[in-house]
mmCIF file of C-alpha atoms in Angstrom:
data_model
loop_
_atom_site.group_PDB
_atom_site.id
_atom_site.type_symbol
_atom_site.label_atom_id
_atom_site.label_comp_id
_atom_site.label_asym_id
_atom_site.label_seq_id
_atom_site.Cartn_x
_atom_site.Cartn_y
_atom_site.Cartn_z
ATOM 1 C CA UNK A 20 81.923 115.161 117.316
ATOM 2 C CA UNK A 21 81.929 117.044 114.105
ATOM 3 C CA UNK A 22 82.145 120.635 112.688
ATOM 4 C CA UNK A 23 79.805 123.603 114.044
ATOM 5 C CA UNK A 24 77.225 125.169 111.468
ATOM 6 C CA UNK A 25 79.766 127.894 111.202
ATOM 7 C CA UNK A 26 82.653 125.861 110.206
ATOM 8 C CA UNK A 27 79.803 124.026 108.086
ATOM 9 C CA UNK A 28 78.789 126.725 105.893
ATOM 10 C CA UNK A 29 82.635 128.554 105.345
ATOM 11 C CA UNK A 30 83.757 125.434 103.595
ATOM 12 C CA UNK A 31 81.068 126.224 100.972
ATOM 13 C CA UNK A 32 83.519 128.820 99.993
ATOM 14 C CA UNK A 33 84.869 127.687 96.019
ATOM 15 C CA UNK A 34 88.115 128.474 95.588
ATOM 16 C CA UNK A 35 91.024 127.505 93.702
ATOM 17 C CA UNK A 36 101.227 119.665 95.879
ATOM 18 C CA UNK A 37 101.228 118.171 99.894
ATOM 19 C CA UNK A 38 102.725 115.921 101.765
ATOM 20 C CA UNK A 39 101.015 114.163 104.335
ATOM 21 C CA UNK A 40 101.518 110.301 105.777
ATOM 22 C CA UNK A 41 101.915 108.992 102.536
ATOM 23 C CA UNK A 42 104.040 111.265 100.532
ATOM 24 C CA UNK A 43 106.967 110.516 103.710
ATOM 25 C CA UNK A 44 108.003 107.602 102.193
ATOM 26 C CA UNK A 45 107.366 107.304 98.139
ATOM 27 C CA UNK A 46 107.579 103.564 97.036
ATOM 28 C CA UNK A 47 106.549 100.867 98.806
ATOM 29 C CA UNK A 48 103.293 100.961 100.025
ATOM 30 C CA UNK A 49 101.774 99.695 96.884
ATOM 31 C CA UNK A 50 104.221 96.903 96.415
ATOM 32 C CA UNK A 51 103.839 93.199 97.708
ATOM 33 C CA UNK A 52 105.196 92.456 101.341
ATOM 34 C CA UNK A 53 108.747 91.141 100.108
ATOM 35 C CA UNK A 54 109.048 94.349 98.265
ATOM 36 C CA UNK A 55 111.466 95.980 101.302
ATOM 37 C CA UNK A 56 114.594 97.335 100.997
ATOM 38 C CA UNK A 57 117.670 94.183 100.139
ATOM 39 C CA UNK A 58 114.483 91.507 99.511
ATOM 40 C CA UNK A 59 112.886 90.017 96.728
ATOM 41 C CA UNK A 60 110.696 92.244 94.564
ATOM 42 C CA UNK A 61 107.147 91.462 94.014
ATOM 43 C CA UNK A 62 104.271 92.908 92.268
ATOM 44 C CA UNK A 63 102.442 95.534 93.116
ATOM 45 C CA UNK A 64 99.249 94.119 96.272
ATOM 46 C CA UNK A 65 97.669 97.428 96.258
ATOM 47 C CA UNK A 66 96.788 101.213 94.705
ATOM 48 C CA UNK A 67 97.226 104.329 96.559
ATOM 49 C CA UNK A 68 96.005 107.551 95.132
ATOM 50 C CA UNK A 69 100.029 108.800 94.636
ATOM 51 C CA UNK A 70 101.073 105.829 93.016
ATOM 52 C CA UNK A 71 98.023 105.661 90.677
ATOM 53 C CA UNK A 72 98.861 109.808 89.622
ATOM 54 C CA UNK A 73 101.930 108.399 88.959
ATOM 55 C CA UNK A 74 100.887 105.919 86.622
ATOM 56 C CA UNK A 75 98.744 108.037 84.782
ATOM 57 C CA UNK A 76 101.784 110.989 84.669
ATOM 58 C CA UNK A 77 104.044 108.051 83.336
ATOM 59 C CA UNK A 78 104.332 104.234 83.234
ATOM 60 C CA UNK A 79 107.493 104.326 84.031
ATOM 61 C CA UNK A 80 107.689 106.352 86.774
ATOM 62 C CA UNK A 81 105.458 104.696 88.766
ATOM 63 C CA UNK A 82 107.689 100.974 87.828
ATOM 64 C CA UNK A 83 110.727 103.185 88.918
ATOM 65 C CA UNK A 84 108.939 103.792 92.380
ATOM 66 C CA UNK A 85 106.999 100.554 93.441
ATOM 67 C CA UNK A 86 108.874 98.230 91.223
ATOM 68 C CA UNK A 87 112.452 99.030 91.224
ATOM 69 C CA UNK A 88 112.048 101.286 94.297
ATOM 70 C CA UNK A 89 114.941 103.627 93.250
ATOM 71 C CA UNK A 90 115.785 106.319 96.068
ATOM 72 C CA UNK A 91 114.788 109.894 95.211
ATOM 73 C CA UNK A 92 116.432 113.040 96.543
ATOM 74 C CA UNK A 93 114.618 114.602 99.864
ATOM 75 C CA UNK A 94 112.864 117.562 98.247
ATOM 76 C CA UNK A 95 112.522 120.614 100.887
ATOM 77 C CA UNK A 96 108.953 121.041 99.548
ATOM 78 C CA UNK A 97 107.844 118.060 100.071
ATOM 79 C CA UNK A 98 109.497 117.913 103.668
ATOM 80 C CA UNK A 99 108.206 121.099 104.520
ATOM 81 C CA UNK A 100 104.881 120.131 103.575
ATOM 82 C CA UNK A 101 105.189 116.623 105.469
ATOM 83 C CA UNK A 102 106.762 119.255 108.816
ATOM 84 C CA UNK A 103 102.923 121.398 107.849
ATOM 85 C CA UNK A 104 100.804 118.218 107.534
ATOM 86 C CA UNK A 105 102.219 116.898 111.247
ATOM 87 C CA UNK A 106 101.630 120.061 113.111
ATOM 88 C CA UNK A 107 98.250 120.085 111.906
ATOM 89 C CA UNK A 108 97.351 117.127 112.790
ATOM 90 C CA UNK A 109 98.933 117.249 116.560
ATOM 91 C CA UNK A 110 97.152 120.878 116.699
ATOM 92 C CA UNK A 111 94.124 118.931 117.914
ATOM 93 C CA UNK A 112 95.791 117.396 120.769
ATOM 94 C CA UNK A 113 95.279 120.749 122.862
ATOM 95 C CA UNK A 114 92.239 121.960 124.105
ATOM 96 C CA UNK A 115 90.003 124.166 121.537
ATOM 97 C CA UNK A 116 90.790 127.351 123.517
ATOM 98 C CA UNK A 117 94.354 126.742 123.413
ATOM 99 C CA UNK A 118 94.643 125.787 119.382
ATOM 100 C CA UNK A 119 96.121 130.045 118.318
ATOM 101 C CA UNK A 120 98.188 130.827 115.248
ATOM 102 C CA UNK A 121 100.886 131.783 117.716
ATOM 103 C CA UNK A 122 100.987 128.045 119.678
ATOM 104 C CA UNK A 123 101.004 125.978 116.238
ATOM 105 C CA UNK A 124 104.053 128.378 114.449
ATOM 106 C CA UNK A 125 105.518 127.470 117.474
ATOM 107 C CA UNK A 126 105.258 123.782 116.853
ATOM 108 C CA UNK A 127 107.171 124.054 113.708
ATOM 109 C CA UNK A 128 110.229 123.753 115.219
ATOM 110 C CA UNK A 129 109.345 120.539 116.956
ATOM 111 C CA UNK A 130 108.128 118.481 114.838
ATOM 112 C CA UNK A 131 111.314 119.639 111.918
ATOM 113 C CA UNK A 132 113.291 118.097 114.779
ATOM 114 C CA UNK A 133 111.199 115.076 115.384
ATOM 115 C CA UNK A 134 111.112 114.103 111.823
ATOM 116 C CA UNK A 135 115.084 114.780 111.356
ATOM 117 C CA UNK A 136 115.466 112.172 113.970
ATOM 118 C CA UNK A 137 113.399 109.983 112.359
ATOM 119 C CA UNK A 138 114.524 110.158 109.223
ATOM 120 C CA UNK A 139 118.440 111.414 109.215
ATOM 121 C CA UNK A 140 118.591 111.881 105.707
ATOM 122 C CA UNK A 141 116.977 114.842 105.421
ATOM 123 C CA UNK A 142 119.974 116.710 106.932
ATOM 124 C CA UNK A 143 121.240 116.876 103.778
ATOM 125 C CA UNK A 144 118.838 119.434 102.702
ATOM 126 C CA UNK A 145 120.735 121.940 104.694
ATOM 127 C CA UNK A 146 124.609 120.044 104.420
ATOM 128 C CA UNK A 147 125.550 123.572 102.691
ATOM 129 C CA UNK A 148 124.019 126.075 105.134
ATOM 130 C CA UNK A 149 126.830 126.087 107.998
ATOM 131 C CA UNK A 150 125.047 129.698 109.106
ATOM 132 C CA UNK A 151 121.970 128.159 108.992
ATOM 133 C CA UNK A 152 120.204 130.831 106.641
ATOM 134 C CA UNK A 153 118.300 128.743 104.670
ATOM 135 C CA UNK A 154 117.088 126.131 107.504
ATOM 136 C CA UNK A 155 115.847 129.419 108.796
ATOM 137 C CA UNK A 156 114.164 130.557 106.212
ATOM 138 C CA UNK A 157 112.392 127.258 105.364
ATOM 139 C CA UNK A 158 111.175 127.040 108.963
ATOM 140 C CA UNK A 159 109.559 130.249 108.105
ATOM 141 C CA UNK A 160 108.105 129.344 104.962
ATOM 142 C CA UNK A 161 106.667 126.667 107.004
ATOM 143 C CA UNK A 162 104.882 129.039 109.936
ATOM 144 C CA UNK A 163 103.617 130.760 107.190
ATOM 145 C CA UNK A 164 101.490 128.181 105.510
ATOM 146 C CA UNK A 165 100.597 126.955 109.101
ATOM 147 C CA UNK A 166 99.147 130.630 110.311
ATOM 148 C CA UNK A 167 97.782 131.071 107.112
ATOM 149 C CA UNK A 168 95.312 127.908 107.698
ATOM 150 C CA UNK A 169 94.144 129.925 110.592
ATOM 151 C CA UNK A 170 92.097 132.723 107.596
ATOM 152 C CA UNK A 171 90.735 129.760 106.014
ATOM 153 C CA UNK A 172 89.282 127.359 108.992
ATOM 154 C CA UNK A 173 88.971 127.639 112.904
ATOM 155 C CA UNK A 174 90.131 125.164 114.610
ATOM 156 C CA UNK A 175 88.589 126.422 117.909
ATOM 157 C CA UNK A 176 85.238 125.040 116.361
ATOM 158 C CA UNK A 177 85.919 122.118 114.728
ATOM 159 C CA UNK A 178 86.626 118.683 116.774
ATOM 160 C CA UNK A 179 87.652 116.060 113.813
ATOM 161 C CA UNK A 180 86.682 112.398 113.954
ATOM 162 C CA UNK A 181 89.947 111.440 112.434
ATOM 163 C CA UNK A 182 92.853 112.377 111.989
ATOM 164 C CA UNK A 183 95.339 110.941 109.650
ATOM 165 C CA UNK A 184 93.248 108.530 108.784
ATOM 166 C CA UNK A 185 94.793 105.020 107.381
ATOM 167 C CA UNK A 186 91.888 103.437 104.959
ATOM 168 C CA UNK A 187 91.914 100.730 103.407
ATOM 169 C CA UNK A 188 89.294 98.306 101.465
ATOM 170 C CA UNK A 189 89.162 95.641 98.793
ATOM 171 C CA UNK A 190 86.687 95.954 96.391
ATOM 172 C CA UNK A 191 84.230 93.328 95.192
ATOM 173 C CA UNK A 192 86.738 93.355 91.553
ATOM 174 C CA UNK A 193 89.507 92.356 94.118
ATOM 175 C CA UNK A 194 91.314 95.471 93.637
ATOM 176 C CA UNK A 195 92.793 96.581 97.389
ATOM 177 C CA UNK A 196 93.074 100.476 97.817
ATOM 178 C CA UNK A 197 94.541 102.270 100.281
ATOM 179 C CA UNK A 198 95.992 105.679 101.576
ATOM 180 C CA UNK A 199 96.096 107.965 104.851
ATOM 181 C CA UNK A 200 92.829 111.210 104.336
ATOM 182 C CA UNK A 201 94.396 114.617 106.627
ATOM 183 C CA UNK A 202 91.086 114.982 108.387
ATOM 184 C CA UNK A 203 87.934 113.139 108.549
ATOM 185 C CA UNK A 204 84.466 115.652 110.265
ATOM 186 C CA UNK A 205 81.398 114.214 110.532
ATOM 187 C CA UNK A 206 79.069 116.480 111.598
ATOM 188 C CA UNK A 207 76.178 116.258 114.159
ATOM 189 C CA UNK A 208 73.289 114.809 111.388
ATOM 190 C CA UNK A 209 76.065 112.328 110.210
ATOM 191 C CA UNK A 210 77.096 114.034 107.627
ATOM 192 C CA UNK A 211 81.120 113.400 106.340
ATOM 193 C CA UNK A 212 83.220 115.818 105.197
ATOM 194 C CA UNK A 213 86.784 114.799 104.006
ATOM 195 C CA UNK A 214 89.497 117.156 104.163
ATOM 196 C CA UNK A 215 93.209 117.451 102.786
ATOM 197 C CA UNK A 216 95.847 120.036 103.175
ATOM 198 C CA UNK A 217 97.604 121.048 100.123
ATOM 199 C CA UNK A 218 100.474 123.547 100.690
ATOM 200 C CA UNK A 219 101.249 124.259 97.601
ATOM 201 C CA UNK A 220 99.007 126.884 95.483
ATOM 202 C CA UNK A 221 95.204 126.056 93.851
ATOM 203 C CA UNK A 222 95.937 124.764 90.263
ATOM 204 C CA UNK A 223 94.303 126.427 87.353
ATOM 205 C CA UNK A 224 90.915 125.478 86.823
ATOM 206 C CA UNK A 225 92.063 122.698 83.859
ATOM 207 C CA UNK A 226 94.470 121.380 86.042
ATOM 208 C CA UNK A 227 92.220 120.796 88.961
ATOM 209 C CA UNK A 228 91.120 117.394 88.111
ATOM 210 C CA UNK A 229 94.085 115.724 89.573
ATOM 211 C CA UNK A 230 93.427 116.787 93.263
ATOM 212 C CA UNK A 231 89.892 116.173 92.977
ATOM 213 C CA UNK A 232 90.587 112.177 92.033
ATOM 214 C CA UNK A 233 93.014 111.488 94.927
ATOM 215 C CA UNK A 234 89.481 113.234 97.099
ATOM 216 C CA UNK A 235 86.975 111.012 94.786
ATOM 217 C CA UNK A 236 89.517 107.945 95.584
ATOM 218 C CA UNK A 237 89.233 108.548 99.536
ATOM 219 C CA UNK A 238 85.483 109.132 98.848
ATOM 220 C CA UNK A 239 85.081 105.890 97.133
ATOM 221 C CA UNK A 240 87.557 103.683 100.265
ATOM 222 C CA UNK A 241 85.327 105.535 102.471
ATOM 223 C CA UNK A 242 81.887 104.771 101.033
ATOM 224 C CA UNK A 243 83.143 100.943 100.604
ATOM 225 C CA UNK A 244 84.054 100.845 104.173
ATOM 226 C CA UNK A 245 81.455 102.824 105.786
ATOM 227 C CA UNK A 246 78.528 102.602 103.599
ATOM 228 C CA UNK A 247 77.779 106.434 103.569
ATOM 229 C CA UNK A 248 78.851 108.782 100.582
ATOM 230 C CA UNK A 249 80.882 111.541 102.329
ATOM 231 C CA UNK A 250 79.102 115.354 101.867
ATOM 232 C CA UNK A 251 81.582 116.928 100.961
ATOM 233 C CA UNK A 252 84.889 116.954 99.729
ATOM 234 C CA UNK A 253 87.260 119.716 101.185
ATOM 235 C CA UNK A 254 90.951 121.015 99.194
ATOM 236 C CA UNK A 255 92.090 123.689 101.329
ATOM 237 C CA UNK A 256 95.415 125.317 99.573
ATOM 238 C CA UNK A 257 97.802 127.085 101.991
ATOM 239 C CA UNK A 258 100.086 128.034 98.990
ATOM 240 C CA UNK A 259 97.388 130.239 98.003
ATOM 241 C CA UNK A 260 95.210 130.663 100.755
ATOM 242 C CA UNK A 261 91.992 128.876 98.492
ATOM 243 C CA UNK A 262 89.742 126.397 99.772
ATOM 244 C CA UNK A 263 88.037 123.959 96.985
ATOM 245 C CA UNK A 264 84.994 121.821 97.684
ATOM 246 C CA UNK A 265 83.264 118.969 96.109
ATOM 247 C CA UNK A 266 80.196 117.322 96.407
ATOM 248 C CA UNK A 267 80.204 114.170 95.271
ATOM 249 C CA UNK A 268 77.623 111.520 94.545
ATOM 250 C CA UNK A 269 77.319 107.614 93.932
ATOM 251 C CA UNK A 270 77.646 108.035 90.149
ATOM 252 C CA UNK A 271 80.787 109.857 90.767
ATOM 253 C CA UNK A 272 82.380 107.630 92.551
ATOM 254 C CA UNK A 273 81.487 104.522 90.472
ATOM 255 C CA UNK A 274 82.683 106.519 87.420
ATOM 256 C CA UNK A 275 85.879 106.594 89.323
ATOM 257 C CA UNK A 276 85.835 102.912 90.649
ATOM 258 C CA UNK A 277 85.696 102.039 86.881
ATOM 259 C CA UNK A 278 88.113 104.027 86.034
ATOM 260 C CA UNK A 279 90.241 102.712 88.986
ATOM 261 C CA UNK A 280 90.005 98.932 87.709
ATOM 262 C CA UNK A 281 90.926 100.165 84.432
ATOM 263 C CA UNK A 282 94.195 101.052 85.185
ATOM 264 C CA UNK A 283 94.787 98.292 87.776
ATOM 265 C CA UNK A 284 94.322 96.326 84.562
ATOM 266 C CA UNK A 285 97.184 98.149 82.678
ATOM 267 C CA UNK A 286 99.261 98.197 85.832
ATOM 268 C CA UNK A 287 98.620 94.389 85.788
ATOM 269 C CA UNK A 288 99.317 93.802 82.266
ATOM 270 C CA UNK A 289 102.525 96.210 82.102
ATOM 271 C CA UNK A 290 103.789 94.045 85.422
ATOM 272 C CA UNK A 291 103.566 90.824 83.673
ATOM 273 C CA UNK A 292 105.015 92.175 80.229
ATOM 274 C CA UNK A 293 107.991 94.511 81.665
ATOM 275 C CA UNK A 294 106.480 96.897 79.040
ATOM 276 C CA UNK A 295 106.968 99.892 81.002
ATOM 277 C CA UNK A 296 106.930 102.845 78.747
ATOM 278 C CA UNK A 297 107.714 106.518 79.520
ATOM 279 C CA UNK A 298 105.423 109.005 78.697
ATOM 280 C CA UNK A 299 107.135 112.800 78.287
ATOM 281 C CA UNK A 300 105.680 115.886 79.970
ATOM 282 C CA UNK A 301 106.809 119.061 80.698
ATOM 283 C CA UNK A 302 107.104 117.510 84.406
ATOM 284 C CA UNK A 303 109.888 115.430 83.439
ATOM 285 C CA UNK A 304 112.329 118.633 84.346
ATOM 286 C CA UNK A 305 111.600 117.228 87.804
ATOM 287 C CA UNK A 306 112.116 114.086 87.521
ATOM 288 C CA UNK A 307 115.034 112.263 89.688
ATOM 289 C CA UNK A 308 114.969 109.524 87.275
ATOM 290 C CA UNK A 309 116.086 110.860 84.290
ATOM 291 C CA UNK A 310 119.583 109.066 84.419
ATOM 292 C CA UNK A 311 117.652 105.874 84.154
ATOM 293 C CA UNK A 312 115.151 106.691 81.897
ATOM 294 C CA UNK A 313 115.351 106.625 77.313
ATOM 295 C CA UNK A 314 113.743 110.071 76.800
ATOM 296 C CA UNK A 315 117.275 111.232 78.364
ATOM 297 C CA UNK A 316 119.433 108.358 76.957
ATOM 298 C CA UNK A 317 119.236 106.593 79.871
ATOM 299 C CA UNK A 318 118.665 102.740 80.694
ATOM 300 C CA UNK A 319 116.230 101.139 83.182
ATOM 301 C CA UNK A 320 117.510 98.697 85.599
ATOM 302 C CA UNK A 321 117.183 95.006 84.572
ATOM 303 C CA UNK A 322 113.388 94.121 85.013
ATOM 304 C CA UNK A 323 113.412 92.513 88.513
ATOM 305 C CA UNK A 324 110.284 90.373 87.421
ATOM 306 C CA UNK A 325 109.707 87.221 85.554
ATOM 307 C CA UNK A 326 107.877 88.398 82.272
ATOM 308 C CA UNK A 327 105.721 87.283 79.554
ATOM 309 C CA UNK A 328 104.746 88.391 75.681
ATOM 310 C CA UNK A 329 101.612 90.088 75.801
ATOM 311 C CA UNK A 330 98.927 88.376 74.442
ATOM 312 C CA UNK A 331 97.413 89.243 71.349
ATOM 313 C CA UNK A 332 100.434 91.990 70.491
ATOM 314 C CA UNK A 333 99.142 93.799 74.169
ATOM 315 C CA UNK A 334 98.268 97.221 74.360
ATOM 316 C CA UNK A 335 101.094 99.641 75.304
ATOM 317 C CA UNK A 336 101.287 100.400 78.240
ATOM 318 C CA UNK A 337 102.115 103.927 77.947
ATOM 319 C CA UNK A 338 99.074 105.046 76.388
ATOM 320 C CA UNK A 339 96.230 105.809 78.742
ATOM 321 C CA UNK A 340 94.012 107.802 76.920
ATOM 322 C CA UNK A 341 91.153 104.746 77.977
ATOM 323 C CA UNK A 342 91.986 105.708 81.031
#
């Protein structure tokens, strides 16, 4: 199975934040296996392509997620996005013929209500909306970013090879990475093409270098585990309605295995010293730490791991221009 020639050549369009799998549950998939909820915390096993963004956005937001595991506030975004991400993955369930604009806005509904009752919590986005406005609009917002994939690809023609793909690999360092990839084609010569939903908008060209590592980290898990560097990497933005593609090769993806086991060695080094150290952006406004954090007077929670003085005075941690 695999994309059609057609499908093939639109996603040589260029073009200009999601939630899929992973971004459901922010913490502890990078964290040892005692790391659960009311258990013993343990240093981080593994490095996801979320939770190593969030080390390079700040130190300490990334100890405040897979270290102390604090809870975060359901964000509709990021719900609405994880509501997108499920209906089009289950799109591909029906027959081609049967995969219309008008059958997966219709899902929408669904799957809000099958990921309500799994996760309860989320009612609270909507505790103040006893008409039920805004739970109406949002569903909207939703069927709008799932019709709008229909302008950008056709599902009618394309039959993916995975979907919601759970990779994993350890690499000859020892380093373990892992992470779920939206949609995995492989086309009839062999050829892979990796693709992830983004329902936000296409960043600014400057800023475009953060969605293109999470793709180069898939590439990389997928190249480990399968031997074959993937064609072509595929962004498609349904905040904007832009698709982004990458080509990569093996020096790109060993520039960013290097780069990987660089910061595994400063998440290493920051685990065993406690030196977790904030480092302020302008993305700190949405931060749900803030209470807990110095830049805002705030005070970590008590280290839950033993610790040791970094050798040699230790490089802080909150630095990562090496990076």
């Amino acid at each position: 199975m695999g994309w059609s020639t057609e499908q093939a050549g639109a996603g040589t369009q260029d073009g200009e934040a999601g939630a899929g799998a992973e971004a459901a549950g922010v913490g502890g998939a990078d964290a040892g296996p005692g790391a659960r909820d009311g258990e013993q915390p343990r240093p981080p096993v593994a490095l996801s392509p979320s939770r190593a963004s969030d080390f390079m956005q700040c130190p300490l937001l990334y100890r405040f997620r897979v270290i102390d595991r604090l809870p975060e506030k359901p964000s509709p975004a990021a719900t609405r996005g994880t509501v997108v991400h499920a209906v089009l993955e289950r799109l591909f369930d029906a027959p081609a013929p049967e995969r219309t604009a008008v059958g997966a806005r219709a899902m929408v509904p669904g799957e809000w209500e099958k990921l309500l009752a799994k996760r309860p919590e989320l009612a609270e986005l909507f505790a103040d909306d006893a008409a039920g406005e805004r739970l109406a609009q949002w569903l909207a917002e939703a069927e709008a970013l799932v019709e709008r994939w229909f302008s950008l690809e056709d599902p009618t023609r394309l039959e993916p090879a995975e979907r919601e793909l759970y990779v994993e690999t350890v690499l000859d360092s020892g380093l373990r990475l892992r992470g779920f990839i939206d949609r995995v084609d492989v086309a009839p010569t062999g050829e892979v093409r990796i693709v992830d939903y983004k329902t936000g908008k296409a960043p600014r060209p400057q800023f475009a270098e953060g969605a293109l590592f999470q793709m180069k980290f898939y590439a990389l898990v997928m190249w480990r585990l399968r031997g074959v560097v993937p064609r072509r990497l595929q962004l498609v933005y349904l905040g904007s309605g832009d698709v982004v593609t990458y080509d990569p090769g093996e020096a790109d993806l060993r520039a960013v295995e290097r780069k990987l086991l660089a910061l595994w060695e400063a998440i290493r080094l920051a685990t065993e010293t406690g030196d977790w150290r904030p480092r302020p952006t302008k993305l700190c406004g949405w931060c749900d730490h803030q209470a807990h954090c110095p830049e805002f007077g705030g005070t970590p929670p008590v280290y839950p791991l033993r610790i040791r003085p970094p050798e040699g005075g230790g490089v802080p941690q909150g630095r990562m221009g090496d990076i």
